[in-house]
Structure formats: C-alpha cells, structure tokens
Amino acid sequence: MTYCVAMRLESGMVFLADSRTNAGVDHIATFRKMFTFVQPGQRAIVLMSAGNLATTQSVISLLRTRANSDLPNLMNCASLYDAAELVGRTVREVVTRDAGQEQTGVDFGCTFILGGQIQGEEMRLFHIYSEGNFIESTQDTPYFQIGELKYGKPIIDRVISFQSSVDQAIKCSLISMDSTIRSNLSVGLPLDLLSYERDAFNAGSRYDIDENHPGYKALREGWSQGLKGTFETLPEIVW
Amino acid sequence: MTYCVAMRLESGMVFLADSRTNAGVDHIATFRKMFTFVQPGQRAIVLMSAGNLATTQSVISLLRTRANSDLPNLMNCASLYDAAELVGRTVREVVTRDAGQEQTGVDFGCTFILGGQIQGEEMRLFHIYSEGNFIESTQDTPYFQIGELKYGKPIIDRVISFQSSVDQAIKCSLISMDSTIRSNLSVGLPLDLLSYERDAFNAGSRYDIDENHPGYKALREGWSQGLKGTFETLPEIVW
C-alpha cells in the first residue's frame, strides 16, 4: 500500500509520500511515488501515486516521454485543470490497455494527487481517481490523501485549515505519516517531502527523510511525548 | 458502519461501542451493538457486533433465545472459548440460512468481539470473524477492534499496554472513538461503555454516553486542547 497527503494552503503547498510498495508480504520494495514537472518561472507540477504499481509507473513513463513531444503534455498545458484531465486520460489509456478484456481479478486501478501552479493561475490541487475523473481542493477542504489514509486523517482534521502555515502543514503531514507507519506495516520510510511557496514557480524545497533524519526524529519524539503527557494529565471522568 | 473496541488488561476489561448503523447515507439509524449475558457470581459475557445488521440481530436473537433452553448456550458454556465457538457456529448458521444459494452481491458478513470471565477461568477476549473462526487476545495484543478501526488505532497503539489501568483504557477508548467520529460520518453517538473489574463476575459498570455527557465532553475538550497545545509547541524541524 501507500500513504500520500497534499495540502493547499493560503501561503503554499505541501506534498508528502512514503515509499513502500507491496504485493503481499513477500514482495515489499521501495519505490518513490512523488514526481515533479518543473519549468522555472513558468510552472511547478507535483504528482503522487497510489495503487497498482505497474499502472502508475506506466502512467508516469508516458507522461514523462510525452513531456518532450509536441503532444499535449504536462510541460505545455495551459492550466492545472488541463494537467489533471491529461493525467486522467493517461490513467484510462493504461488501464484499458493492461486490463484488456480479461477478468483476472487483478485490480489495475490507481489514484493520483496532482498539485502545483502554472503562470496565470493560483495554486491548485486535484485528486484523480482510477476512472480518470477528478475533484479539486477548495478552501473548505484544503487537503487530499491517497492510499492508507484513515490512520493519519484525525490529526489533519483537528489542526489544519486553509489558513495554516506551510510550516504547520509540514509538521502535521509528518505526524500523520508517523501515525500511519506505526499502525500499518504497508506504509514505510524513506519519505519524500516537498514544500512549495505560493508564486515561486520553482521546484520547491525537497527533503528525503529516513529514520535517522534528526529533524523527523525530534518531531516524532516531541509528538509522542506530548501525546503521552496530554493523555496522563486528562481530567478524571465525572460519571 | 460501526466502531467497537475492547481491551483486556491485567486489572479488568473495557468495552466501547458506537450506535450508528447505515445502509447508504439514506438509511442511518441508531442500533445498540453491545449485549451482555450475566449470571452474578458465575459469569459475565459481553458481545459487540459489526457488519450486516440483519445477520448480527439474528445471531443475538438466537443466542438470547437459546440462553433459556437446555441447548449449549452462553449461560451454560464452561469456558469463554466454548462461548466464542458457540457464537461462531451461530454466525455460520445465520449466514448460511440468509445468503442461501443466491449470489446477490450483498455482504451478509459480520464480526463480533466477545469478552468476559467465567468462574474457574481468567478474563478472556476473542475476535470472531464472519467465517465463524476466531482469535484470542494475549498480553502482547491486549485489544481488538471491529468496524471502522483505522482512524482510532494510532492512539491505542501509542498508549495502551497490558499493564494499563482500567481508567486509562476507558479514556483511551473514548479518545479513539472521538477521533473516529470526527473523521467518519458512519460512526456516531450515543456510545455504550462497559468496564469490568477482574474477578467481579458481575455486569460491570455501564454508561450510556451522548454528546451532552459532561465527563465525555470534558475529556474530548481536554484532549483536543492538549493535542493543539502539543502541536503548537513542537520543535522547529532542523533540515
């Protein structure tokens, strides 16, 4: 499985992906799930994937190859909406090709989070489904998750709003990821973190985080101790 | 959907169930999911259910009717293991009857948590699957969850061990439930909470908790504020 989360805030965006892929417990491997398409000063697009690895790799390969062609692609599309539509179309193309006519019981599906900014537009964030259709984030719902999303959802619901800072969003994403990793073996380190400042039109700041990363370690320990402290000082329940 | 959690600790047991049932968003209703079979001084058995409501209601009805008969039943079985086997057999009986030969695509499945104590035995806790088979809690894994379990799992993994007190387990269960309710509409109040003291062989202490329950409210607010406080005082991440 996978866990990816992205937030679109007033002042910027944050993307976080784990890197564990599994087909049963016998086939656990590390594959990066975050991909960027950047033209400095013009566009910054980030894609994160979950689901069938063969499908998502094919989709990314086709998107990359075509980015150097004259076909409509992620480096020449006029808007993030067009980019989402293009990714959705590519998902349908690959699933149709691979799933074919056979009912093998294999799930060829996948989901993507697509976000970023193109000159002339505000930052935008999309959640693209297996069927190729998609929804867009709004101020009311400033984040999307794909993969093993439930474990890490409560903390986001509690602390993140459109007005949160990029710094807060980074911390919250990492805590959400840490909770997921502790409770679900199919999500694992290292992590890919990317933060993007509004109107920067660059590749943002990208961090590769493994278990020895001092900042991540301090954050996890601070959170864990804070939670335990909070738990121990809760009021006695009055029945 | 549903969320139920039970913990078996050194000093006692805690059971917590929500009460929301839904078949699509059009059919949301309140049904209790916690049932007790008690013979003071002799046995205390608690059952909680998740899954297809028609199946779980039938299973409970048959178990209750038979508890007054000479058939093997929950009021005369010699051990909790026998009780789990009996519930499993009843699940199979109902699913076989209702699912019949037809492939309607309806999921007739359900899961149960069964726990308690019978004279001559220690407290025991079982998780019974749709197929009627079951697993038993140990000191290493002192809790079971059924239904929408992922949202509320991280907090339990962080704070509960076999040595935790009943009081801590009550608080942790309620926090786990609160996190689930905030993130998932299919889990809802009121809640059924039951705590049982080791070797008490009684019906335990049972609480009916709705949104205005002052103790639950204070706990939720204390937790929410504590979390936010912890989050705001986290160390800056050193990159």
Short mmCIF file of C-alpha atoms in Angstrom, two decimals:
data_model
loop_
_atom_site.label_atom_id
_atom_site.label_comp_id
_atom_site.label_asym_id
_atom_site.label_seq_id
_atom_site.Cartn_x
_atom_site.Cartn_y
_atom_site.Cartn_z
CA MET A 1 0.00 0.00 0.00
CA THR A 2 0.98 3.66 0.16
CA TYR A 3 0.21 6.83 2.02
CA CYS A 4 0.41 10.24 0.35
CA VAL A 5 -1.01 13.54 1.54
CA ALA A 6 -1.02 17.00 0.00
CA MET A 7 -2.25 20.33 1.37
CA ARG A 8 -3.05 23.53 -0.47
CA LEU A 9 -2.88 26.49 1.91
CA GLU A 10 -3.09 30.22 1.55
CA SER A 11 0.69 30.61 1.50
CA GLY A 12 1.89 27.46 -0.21
CA MET A 13 1.58 23.74 -0.69
CA VAL A 14 2.98 20.65 1.00
CA PHE A 15 3.33 17.17 -0.52
CA LEU A 16 4.38 14.06 1.39
CA ALA A 17 4.72 10.47 0.17
CA ASP A 18 6.03 7.27 1.70
CA SER A 19 7.98 4.84 -0.48
CA ARG A 20 6.81 1.35 0.37
CA THR A 21 5.19 -0.86 -2.24
CA ASN A 22 3.87 -4.30 -1.55
CA ALA A 23 2.20 -7.12 -3.37
CA GLY A 24 1.56 -9.35 -0.41
CA VAL A 25 4.03 -9.52 2.47
CA ASP A 26 6.51 -11.41 0.27
CA HIS A 27 7.00 -8.55 -2.13
CA ILE A 28 7.87 -5.42 -0.25
CA ALA A 29 10.04 -2.91 -2.03
CA THR A 30 10.94 0.76 -2.09
CA PHE A 31 9.59 2.84 -4.97
CA ARG A 32 9.34 6.60 -4.99
CA LYS A 33 5.84 7.91 -5.52
CA MET A 34 6.50 11.62 -5.98
CA PHE A 35 7.27 13.12 -9.40
CA THR A 36 7.79 16.71 -10.47
CA PHE A 37 7.44 18.59 -13.75
CA VAL A 38 9.04 21.99 -13.40
CA GLN A 39 9.83 24.87 -15.73
CA PRO A 40 11.36 27.60 -13.53
CA GLY A 41 9.40 30.81 -13.58
CA GLN A 42 6.59 29.16 -15.52
CA ARG A 43 5.21 26.03 -13.90
CA ALA A 44 5.65 23.66 -10.99
CA ILE A 45 3.65 20.43 -11.04
CA VAL A 46 3.85 17.64 -8.46
CA LEU A 47 2.31 14.20 -8.92
CA MET A 48 1.94 11.49 -6.26
CA SER A 49 0.59 8.00 -6.93
CA ALA A 50 -1.07 5.11 -5.11
CA GLY A 51 -2.43 1.79 -6.30
CA ASN A 52 -1.24 -0.75 -8.87
CA LEU A 53 2.48 -0.09 -9.39
CA ALA A 54 2.52 -1.33 -12.98
CA THR A 55 -0.24 1.13 -13.83
CA THR A 56 1.25 4.11 -12.00
CA GLN A 57 4.74 3.52 -13.44
CA SER A 58 3.31 3.31 -16.95
CA VAL A 59 1.31 6.47 -16.46
CA ILE A 60 4.39 8.35 -15.22
CA SER A 61 6.54 6.96 -18.05
CA LEU A 62 4.06 8.07 -20.69
CA LEU A 63 3.67 11.50 -19.09
CA ARG A 64 7.45 11.94 -18.98
CA THR A 65 8.08 10.78 -22.54
CA ARG A 66 5.34 12.98 -23.90
CA ALA A 67 6.58 15.97 -21.91
CA ASN A 68 9.33 16.22 -24.55
CA SER A 69 6.94 15.93 -27.51
CA ASP A 70 4.55 18.21 -29.31
CA LEU A 71 1.55 16.31 -27.99
CA PRO A 72 -0.49 17.95 -25.23
CA ASN A 73 1.61 17.31 -22.12
CA LEU A 74 2.36 18.47 -18.59
CA MET A 75 5.01 20.94 -19.77
CA ASN A 76 2.76 22.74 -22.24
CA CYS A 77 -0.75 22.51 -20.80
CA ALA A 78 -2.29 25.89 -20.08
CA SER A 79 -3.77 25.14 -16.66
CA LEU A 80 -3.65 22.68 -13.79
CA TYR A 81 -7.16 21.65 -14.79
CA ASP A 82 -5.82 20.62 -18.19
CA ALA A 83 -2.99 18.79 -16.44
CA ALA A 84 -5.46 16.83 -14.29
CA GLU A 85 -7.52 15.96 -17.35
CA LEU A 86 -4.37 14.79 -19.13
CA VAL A 87 -3.30 12.57 -16.23
CA GLY A 88 -6.83 11.16 -16.01
CA ARG A 89 -6.81 10.38 -19.72
CA THR A 90 -3.43 8.66 -19.39
CA VAL A 91 -4.73 6.57 -16.47
CA ARG A 92 -7.67 5.42 -18.62
CA GLU A 93 -5.32 4.65 -21.51
CA VAL A 94 -3.06 2.42 -19.39
CA VAL A 95 -5.86 0.68 -17.51
CA THR A 96 -7.71 -0.04 -20.76
CA ARG A 97 -4.53 -1.41 -22.34
CA ASP A 98 -3.46 -3.58 -19.40
CA ALA A 99 -6.78 -4.77 -18.04
CA GLY A 100 -7.88 -5.70 -21.57
CA GLN A 101 -10.90 -7.95 -21.86
CA GLU A 102 -9.82 -10.44 -19.25
CA GLN A 103 -11.39 -10.75 -15.83
CA THR A 104 -8.37 -11.85 -13.84
CA GLY A 105 -9.45 -10.40 -10.52
CA VAL A 106 -6.38 -8.15 -10.50
CA ASP A 107 -7.07 -4.55 -9.56
CA PHE A 108 -5.35 -2.37 -12.15
CA GLY A 109 -6.64 0.78 -10.52
CA CYS A 110 -4.66 3.67 -9.14
CA THR A 111 -5.17 7.18 -7.79
CA PHE A 112 -3.11 10.33 -8.15
CA ILE A 113 -2.74 13.61 -6.34
CA LEU A 114 -1.76 16.42 -8.69
CA GLY A 115 -0.88 19.90 -7.50
CA GLY A 116 1.15 22.94 -8.23
CA GLN A 117 0.92 26.24 -10.04
CA ILE A 118 1.11 27.45 -13.65
CA GLN A 119 1.73 31.10 -14.58
CA GLY A 120 -1.56 33.00 -14.77
CA GLU A 121 -3.26 30.77 -12.21
CA GLU A 122 -3.48 30.32 -8.47
CA MET A 123 -2.08 27.14 -6.89
CA ARG A 124 -4.43 24.20 -7.45
CA LEU A 125 -4.72 20.67 -6.09
CA PHE A 126 -6.55 17.70 -7.63
CA HIS A 127 -7.40 14.14 -6.61
CA ILE A 128 -7.58 11.90 -9.70
CA TYR A 129 -9.50 8.64 -9.49
CA SER A 130 -8.93 5.28 -11.17
CA GLU A 131 -11.65 6.12 -13.66
CA GLY A 132 -9.70 9.20 -14.75
CA ASN A 133 -12.15 11.73 -13.35
CA PHE A 134 -11.04 14.08 -10.63
CA ILE A 135 -12.01 16.55 -7.90
CA GLU A 136 -10.36 19.81 -6.90
CA SER A 137 -9.43 21.03 -3.44
CA THR A 138 -11.15 24.14 -2.07
CA GLN A 139 -10.61 26.37 0.95
CA ASP A 140 -13.10 24.24 2.89
CA THR A 141 -11.20 21.04 2.10
CA PRO A 142 -7.58 22.09 1.82
CA TYR A 143 -6.07 18.59 1.70
CA PHE A 144 -6.25 15.29 -0.16
CA GLN A 145 -4.97 11.86 0.82
CA ILE A 146 -4.50 8.66 -1.18
CA GLY A 147 -3.66 5.10 -0.11
CA GLU A 148 -3.84 4.11 3.56
CA LEU A 149 -5.47 7.36 4.55
CA LYS A 150 -7.56 6.59 7.63
CA TYR A 151 -4.89 6.26 10.33
CA GLY A 152 -3.49 9.71 9.64
CA LYS A 153 -6.73 11.57 8.97
CA PRO A 154 -7.85 12.53 12.52
CA ILE A 155 -4.81 14.69 13.24
CA ILE A 156 -5.21 16.61 9.97
CA ASP A 157 -8.90 17.16 10.66
CA ARG A 158 -8.01 18.58 14.04
CA VAL A 159 -5.24 21.03 13.20
CA ILE A 160 -5.19 22.01 9.52
CA SER A 161 -7.21 24.75 7.83
CA PHE A 162 -6.62 26.83 4.69
CA GLN A 163 -5.03 29.50 6.91
CA SER A 164 -2.41 27.14 8.41
CA SER A 165 1.21 27.98 7.61
CA VAL A 166 3.41 25.84 5.37
CA ASP A 167 5.48 25.06 8.45
CA GLN A 168 2.46 23.78 10.35
CA ALA A 169 1.39 21.76 7.32
CA ILE A 170 4.82 20.11 7.09
CA LYS A 171 4.70 19.14 10.75
CA CYS A 172 1.13 17.89 10.56
CA SER A 173 1.85 15.82 7.42
CA LEU A 174 4.84 14.20 9.08
CA ILE A 175 2.86 13.40 12.23
CA SER A 176 0.04 12.00 10.12
CA MET A 177 2.60 9.85 8.28
CA ASP A 178 4.24 8.71 11.52
CA SER A 179 0.88 7.58 12.96
CA THR A 180 0.21 5.63 9.78
CA ILE A 181 3.62 3.98 9.76
CA ARG A 182 3.23 2.89 13.40
CA SER A 183 -0.14 1.26 12.76
CA ASN A 184 0.27 -0.16 9.25
CA LEU A 185 3.19 -2.22 8.01
CA SER A 186 2.46 -1.50 4.35
CA VAL A 187 3.49 2.15 4.71
CA GLY A 188 7.19 2.81 5.29
CA LEU A 189 10.23 5.06 5.18
CA PRO A 190 12.00 6.79 3.49
CA LEU A 191 9.69 9.73 2.87
CA ASP A 192 9.60 12.31 0.08
CA LEU A 193 8.58 15.76 1.30
CA LEU A 194 8.14 18.78 -0.91
CA SER A 195 7.03 22.25 0.09
CA TYR A 196 6.16 24.96 -2.41
CA GLU A 197 5.76 28.66 -1.74
CA ARG A 198 2.93 30.46 -3.49
CA ASP A 199 4.01 32.19 -6.74
CA ALA A 200 7.53 30.71 -6.59
CA PHE A 201 7.17 28.70 -9.82
CA ASN A 202 10.16 26.57 -8.87
CA ALA A 203 10.85 23.01 -7.75
CA GLY A 204 10.23 23.99 -4.14
CA SER A 205 12.19 22.56 -1.21
CA ARG A 206 12.50 18.82 -1.34
CA TYR A 207 13.62 16.57 1.50
CA ASP A 208 14.49 12.90 1.61
CA ILE A 209 13.66 11.66 5.09
CA ASP A 210 14.78 8.35 6.54
CA GLU A 211 14.56 7.04 10.09
CA ASN A 212 17.79 8.74 11.12
CA HIS A 213 16.78 12.18 9.91
CA PRO A 214 17.37 14.32 13.04
CA GLY A 215 14.52 16.76 12.36
CA TYR A 216 11.97 13.99 11.75
CA LYS A 217 13.23 12.08 14.77
CA ALA A 218 12.90 15.11 17.05
CA LEU A 219 9.41 15.81 15.71
CA ARG A 220 8.27 12.22 16.26
CA GLU A 221 9.68 12.14 19.77
CA GLY A 222 8.24 15.54 20.64
CA TRP A 223 4.83 14.46 19.41
CA SER A 224 4.93 11.11 21.13
CA GLN A 225 5.95 12.63 24.45
CA GLY A 226 3.43 15.44 24.09
CA LEU A 227 0.63 12.94 23.41
CA LYS A 228 1.56 10.81 26.38
CA GLY A 229 1.82 13.90 28.58
CA THR A 230 -1.58 15.11 27.41
CA PHE A 231 -3.04 11.66 27.99
CA GLU A 232 -1.67 11.43 31.51
CA THR A 233 -2.99 14.83 32.52
CA LEU A 234 -6.51 14.35 31.18
CA PRO A 235 -9.23 15.19 33.70
CA GLU A 236 -10.81 12.32 35.61
CA ILE A 237 -14.11 11.43 34.00
CA VAL A 238 -17.13 12.51 36.04
CA TRP A 239 -19.88 9.89 35.64
CA MET B 1 -20.62 1.15 9.61
CA THR B 2 -19.63 0.76 13.25
CA TYR B 3 -16.72 1.15 15.58
CA CYS B 4 -16.23 -1.10 18.60
CA VAL B 5 -13.12 -1.61 20.69
CA ALA B 6 -12.37 -3.87 23.66
CA MET B 7 -9.30 -4.14 25.87
CA ARG B 8 -8.26 -6.91 28.21
CA LEU B 9 -5.84 -5.60 30.82
CA GLU B 10 -4.23 -7.02 33.92
CA SER B 11 -6.86 -5.49 36.19
CA GLY B 12 -10.01 -5.58 34.11
CA MET B 13 -11.68 -5.11 30.76
CA VAL B 14 -13.19 -2.21 28.84
CA PHE B 15 -15.75 -2.42 26.05
CA LEU B 16 -16.91 0.52 23.93
CA ALA B 17 -19.37 0.60 21.03
CA ASP B 18 -20.93 3.35 18.96
CA SER B 19 -24.56 3.00 17.89
CA ARG B 20 -24.81 4.15 14.28
CA THR B 21 -25.94 1.79 11.56
CA ASN B 22 -26.15 2.73 7.93
CA ALA B 23 -27.08 1.17 4.65
CA GLY B 24 -26.06 4.04 2.41
CA VAL B 25 -26.48 7.63 3.54
CA ASP B 26 -30.26 7.34 3.19
CA HIS B 27 -30.61 4.73 5.88
CA ILE B 28 -28.90 5.91 9.03
CA ALA B 29 -30.30 4.66 12.30
CA THR B 30 -29.39 4.03 15.90
CA PHE B 31 -28.96 0.43 16.98
CA ARG B 32 -27.13 -0.73 20.08
CA LYS B 33 -24.25 -3.09 19.39
CA MET B 34 -23.35 -4.19 22.92
CA PHE B 35 -25.05 -7.16 24.58
CA THR B 36 -24.39 -8.82 27.94
CA PHE B 37 -25.01 -12.29 29.34
CA VAL B 38 -24.52 -12.19 33.10
CA GLN B 39 -25.05 -14.61 35.99
CA PRO B 40 -23.84 -12.79 39.11
CA GLY B 41 -21.00 -14.55 40.86
CA GLN B 42 -20.68 -17.02 37.99
CA ARG B 43 -20.19 -15.39 34.59
CA ALA B 44 -20.03 -12.08 32.77
CA ILE B 45 -20.02 -12.16 28.96
CA VAL B 46 -20.05 -9.10 26.69
CA LEU B 47 -20.69 -9.25 22.95
CA MET B 48 -20.23 -6.41 20.44
CA SER B 49 -21.12 -6.64 16.76
CA ALA B 50 -20.23 -5.06 13.44
CA GLY B 51 -21.31 -5.78 9.89
CA ASN B 52 -24.62 -6.77 8.31
CA LEU B 53 -27.34 -5.73 10.80
CA ALA B 54 -29.78 -8.45 9.73
CA THR B 55 -27.12 -11.06 10.42
CA THR B 56 -25.94 -9.64 13.76
CA GLN B 57 -29.52 -9.15 15.04
CA SER B 58 -30.39 -12.72 14.12
CA VAL B 59 -27.27 -14.06 15.81
CA ILE B 60 -28.05 -12.13 19.01
CA SER B 61 -31.72 -13.21 18.93
CA LEU B 62 -30.79 -16.87 18.58
CA LEU B 63 -28.16 -16.60 21.32
CA ARG B 64 -30.67 -14.94 23.66
CA THR B 65 -33.50 -17.38 22.97
CA ARG B 66 -31.22 -20.36 23.44
CA ALA B 67 -29.80 -18.94 26.68
CA ASN B 68 -33.08 -20.02 28.29
CA SER B 69 -33.01 -23.51 26.81
CA ASP B 70 -31.18 -26.77 27.53
CA LEU B 71 -29.14 -26.44 24.34
CA PRO B 72 -25.48 -25.44 24.70
CA ASN B 73 -25.67 -21.67 25.26
CA LEU B 74 -23.87 -18.63 26.63
CA MET B 75 -25.34 -19.14 30.12
CA ASN B 76 -24.21 -22.73 30.49
CA CYS B 77 -20.97 -22.99 28.46
CA ALA B 78 -17.98 -23.99 30.59
CA SER B 79 -15.44 -21.52 29.17
CA LEU B 80 -15.12 -18.34 27.15
CA TYR B 81 -13.53 -20.47 24.43
CA ASP B 82 -16.73 -22.51 24.23
CA ALA B 83 -18.69 -19.26 24.13
CA ALA B 84 -16.63 -17.99 21.18
CA GLU B 85 -17.09 -21.29 19.37
CA LEU B 86 -20.85 -21.09 20.00
CA VAL B 87 -21.10 -17.54 18.65
CA GLY B 88 -19.01 -18.55 15.62
CA ARG B 89 -21.30 -21.50 14.95
CA THR B 90 -24.37 -19.26 15.23
CA VAL B 91 -22.82 -16.77 12.77
CA ARG B 92 -22.30 -19.60 10.26
CA GLU B 93 -25.86 -20.81 10.83
CA VAL B 94 -27.39 -17.39 10.09
CA VAL B 95 -25.12 -16.55 7.14
CA THR B 96 -25.77 -19.96 5.55
CA ARG B 97 -29.52 -19.54 6.03
CA ASP B 98 -29.74 -15.96 4.74
CA ALA B 99 -27.13 -15.97 2.00
CA GLY B 100 -28.54 -19.25 0.64
CA GLN B 101 -27.50 -20.21 -2.85
CA GLU B 102 -28.02 -16.82 -4.41
CA GLN B 103 -25.22 -14.54 -5.50
CA THR B 104 -26.88 -11.21 -4.85
CA GLY B 105 -23.71 -9.26 -4.17
CA VAL B 106 -24.96 -8.46 -0.67
CA ASP B 107 -22.37 -8.92 2.05
CA PHE B 108 -24.05 -10.96 4.79
CA GLY B 109 -20.86 -10.97 6.84
CA CYS B 110 -20.33 -9.70 10.35
CA THR B 111 -17.71 -9.72 13.07
CA PHE B 112 -18.02 -9.95 16.84
CA ILE B 113 -15.92 -9.12 19.84
CA LEU B 114 -16.61 -11.46 22.75
CA GLY B 115 -15.09 -10.98 26.18
CA GLY B 116 -15.62 -11.54 29.86
CA GLN B 117 -14.97 -14.08 32.55
CA ILE B 118 -16.45 -17.40 33.69
CA GLN B 119 -15.77 -18.92 37.13
CA GLY B 120 -12.63 -21.04 37.07
CA GLU B 121 -11.03 -19.01 34.28
CA GLU B 122 -9.13 -15.79 33.80
CA MET B 123 -10.71 -12.96 31.79
CA ARG B 124 -10.58 -13.68 28.05
CA LEU B 125 -11.21 -11.70 24.88
CA PHE B 126 -11.98 -13.02 21.37
CA HIS B 127 -12.40 -11.58 17.89
CA ILE B 128 -14.85 -13.69 15.88
CA TYR B 129 -14.79 -13.47 12.09
CA SER B 130 -17.54 -13.77 9.50
CA GLU B 131 -16.48 -17.35 8.83
CA GLY B 132 -17.13 -18.24 12.48
CA ASN B 133 -13.48 -18.80 13.36
CA PHE B 134 -11.83 -16.61 15.98
CA ILE B 135 -8.63 -15.37 17.58
CA GLU B 136 -7.89 -14.66 21.24
CA SER B 137 -6.22 -11.61 22.76
CA THR B 138 -2.88 -12.06 24.53
CA GLN B 139 -0.72 -9.82 26.72
CA ASP B 140 1.18 -8.70 23.61
CA THR B 141 -2.04 -7.69 21.86
CA PRO B 142 -4.38 -6.60 24.61
CA TYR B 143 -7.10 -5.09 22.41
CA PHE B 144 -9.39 -5.86 19.49
CA GLN B 145 -11.33 -3.52 17.22
CA ILE B 146 -14.12 -4.16 14.71
CA GLY B 147 -15.74 -1.92 12.10
CA GLU B 148 -14.13 1.41 11.19
CA LEU B 149 -11.00 0.68 13.13
CA LYS B 150 -8.22 2.58 11.37
CA TYR B 151 -8.91 6.16 12.49
CA GLY B 152 -8.79 5.25 16.16
CA LYS B 153 -5.93 2.74 16.08
CA PRO B 154 -2.85 5.02 16.33
CA ILE B 155 -3.76 6.42 19.75
CA ILE B 156 -4.30 2.92 21.18
CA ASP B 157 -1.00 1.72 19.74
CA ARG B 158 0.72 4.64 21.42
CA VAL B 159 -0.67 4.48 24.95
CA ILE B 160 -2.17 1.07 25.82
CA SER B 161 -0.36 -1.99 27.11
CA PHE B 162 -1.50 -4.98 29.18
CA GLN B 163 -0.35 -3.10 32.30
CA SER B 164 -2.53 -0.02 31.63
CA SER B 165 -5.22 0.67 34.21
CA VAL B 166 -8.94 0.33 33.51
CA ASP B 167 -9.21 4.08 33.95
CA GLN B 168 -6.57 4.71 31.27
CA ALA B 169 -8.25 2.20 28.98
CA ILE B 170 -11.60 3.96 29.36
CA LYS B 171 -10.05 7.31 28.46
CA CYS B 172 -8.09 5.89 25.56
CA SER B 173 -11.15 4.09 24.14
CA LEU B 174 -13.20 7.26 24.32
CA ILE B 175 -10.45 9.30 22.60
CA SER B 176 -10.10 6.63 19.93
CA MET B 177 -13.88 6.76 19.42
CA ASP B 178 -13.90 10.57 19.30
CA SER B 179 -11.20 10.61 16.61
CA THR B 180 -13.22 8.12 14.58
CA ILE B 181 -16.46 10.06 14.93
CA ARG B 182 -14.76 13.29 13.82
CA SER B 183 -13.34 11.68 10.67
CA ASN B 184 -16.10 9.24 9.66
CA LEU B 185 -19.80 10.02 9.39
CA SER B 186 -20.84 6.38 9.61
CA VAL B 187 -19.79 6.18 13.27
CA GLY B 188 -21.91 8.13 15.76
CA LEU B 189 -23.21 8.77 19.24
CA PRO B 190 -24.63 7.65 21.64
CA LEU B 191 -21.95 5.30 22.96
CA ASP B 192 -22.18 2.18 25.12
CA LEU B 193 -19.29 1.85 27.54
CA LEU B 194 -18.78 -1.05 29.91
CA SER B 195 -15.91 -1.61 32.31
CA TYR B 196 -15.37 -4.86 34.17
CA GLU B 197 -13.11 -5.49 37.16
CA ARG B 198 -11.17 -8.73 37.22
CA ASP B 199 -12.90 -11.50 39.24
CA ALA B 200 -16.02 -9.38 39.78
CA PHE B 201 -18.33 -11.77 37.88
CA ASN B 202 -20.95 -9.06 37.60
CA ALA B 203 -22.45 -6.83 34.92
CA GLY B 204 -19.68 -4.28 35.42
CA SER B 205 -20.23 -0.54 35.23
CA ARG B 206 -22.16 0.51 32.17
CA TYR B 207 -22.51 4.03 30.84
CA ASP B 208 -24.72 5.49 28.16
CA ILE B 209 -22.85 8.44 26.67
CA ASP B 210 -24.37 11.08 24.42
CA GLU B 211 -22.96 14.36 23.19
CA ASN B 212 -24.03 16.22 26.32
CA HIS B 213 -22.41 13.80 28.75
CA PRO B 214 -20.28 16.15 30.90
CA GLY B 215 -17.46 13.66 31.51
CA TYR B 216 -17.12 12.75 27.82
CA LYS B 217 -17.33 16.40 26.85
CA ALA B 218 -14.57 17.38 29.29
CA LEU B 219 -12.40 14.52 28.07
CA ARG B 220 -12.86 15.45 24.40
CA GLU B 221 -12.11 19.08 25.08
CA GLY B 222 -9.11 18.27 27.25
CA TRP B 223 -7.72 16.00 24.55
CA SER B 224 -8.40 18.43 21.74
CA GLN B 225 -6.74 21.31 23.59
CA GLY B 226 -3.84 19.14 24.69
CA LEU B 227 -3.24 17.99 21.10
CA LYS B 228 -3.34 21.52 19.77
CA GLY B 229 -1.02 22.69 22.54
CA THR B 230 1.42 19.87 21.82
CA PHE B 231 1.26 20.63 18.12
CA GLU B 232 1.97 24.32 18.64
CA THR B 233 4.96 23.69 20.87
CA LEU B 234 6.63 21.11 18.62
CA PRO B 235 10.29 21.85 17.91
CA GLU B 236 11.17 23.58 14.66
CA ILE B 237 12.37 20.99 12.17
CA VAL B 238 16.10 21.11 11.54
CA TRP B 239 16.75 20.26 7.89
#
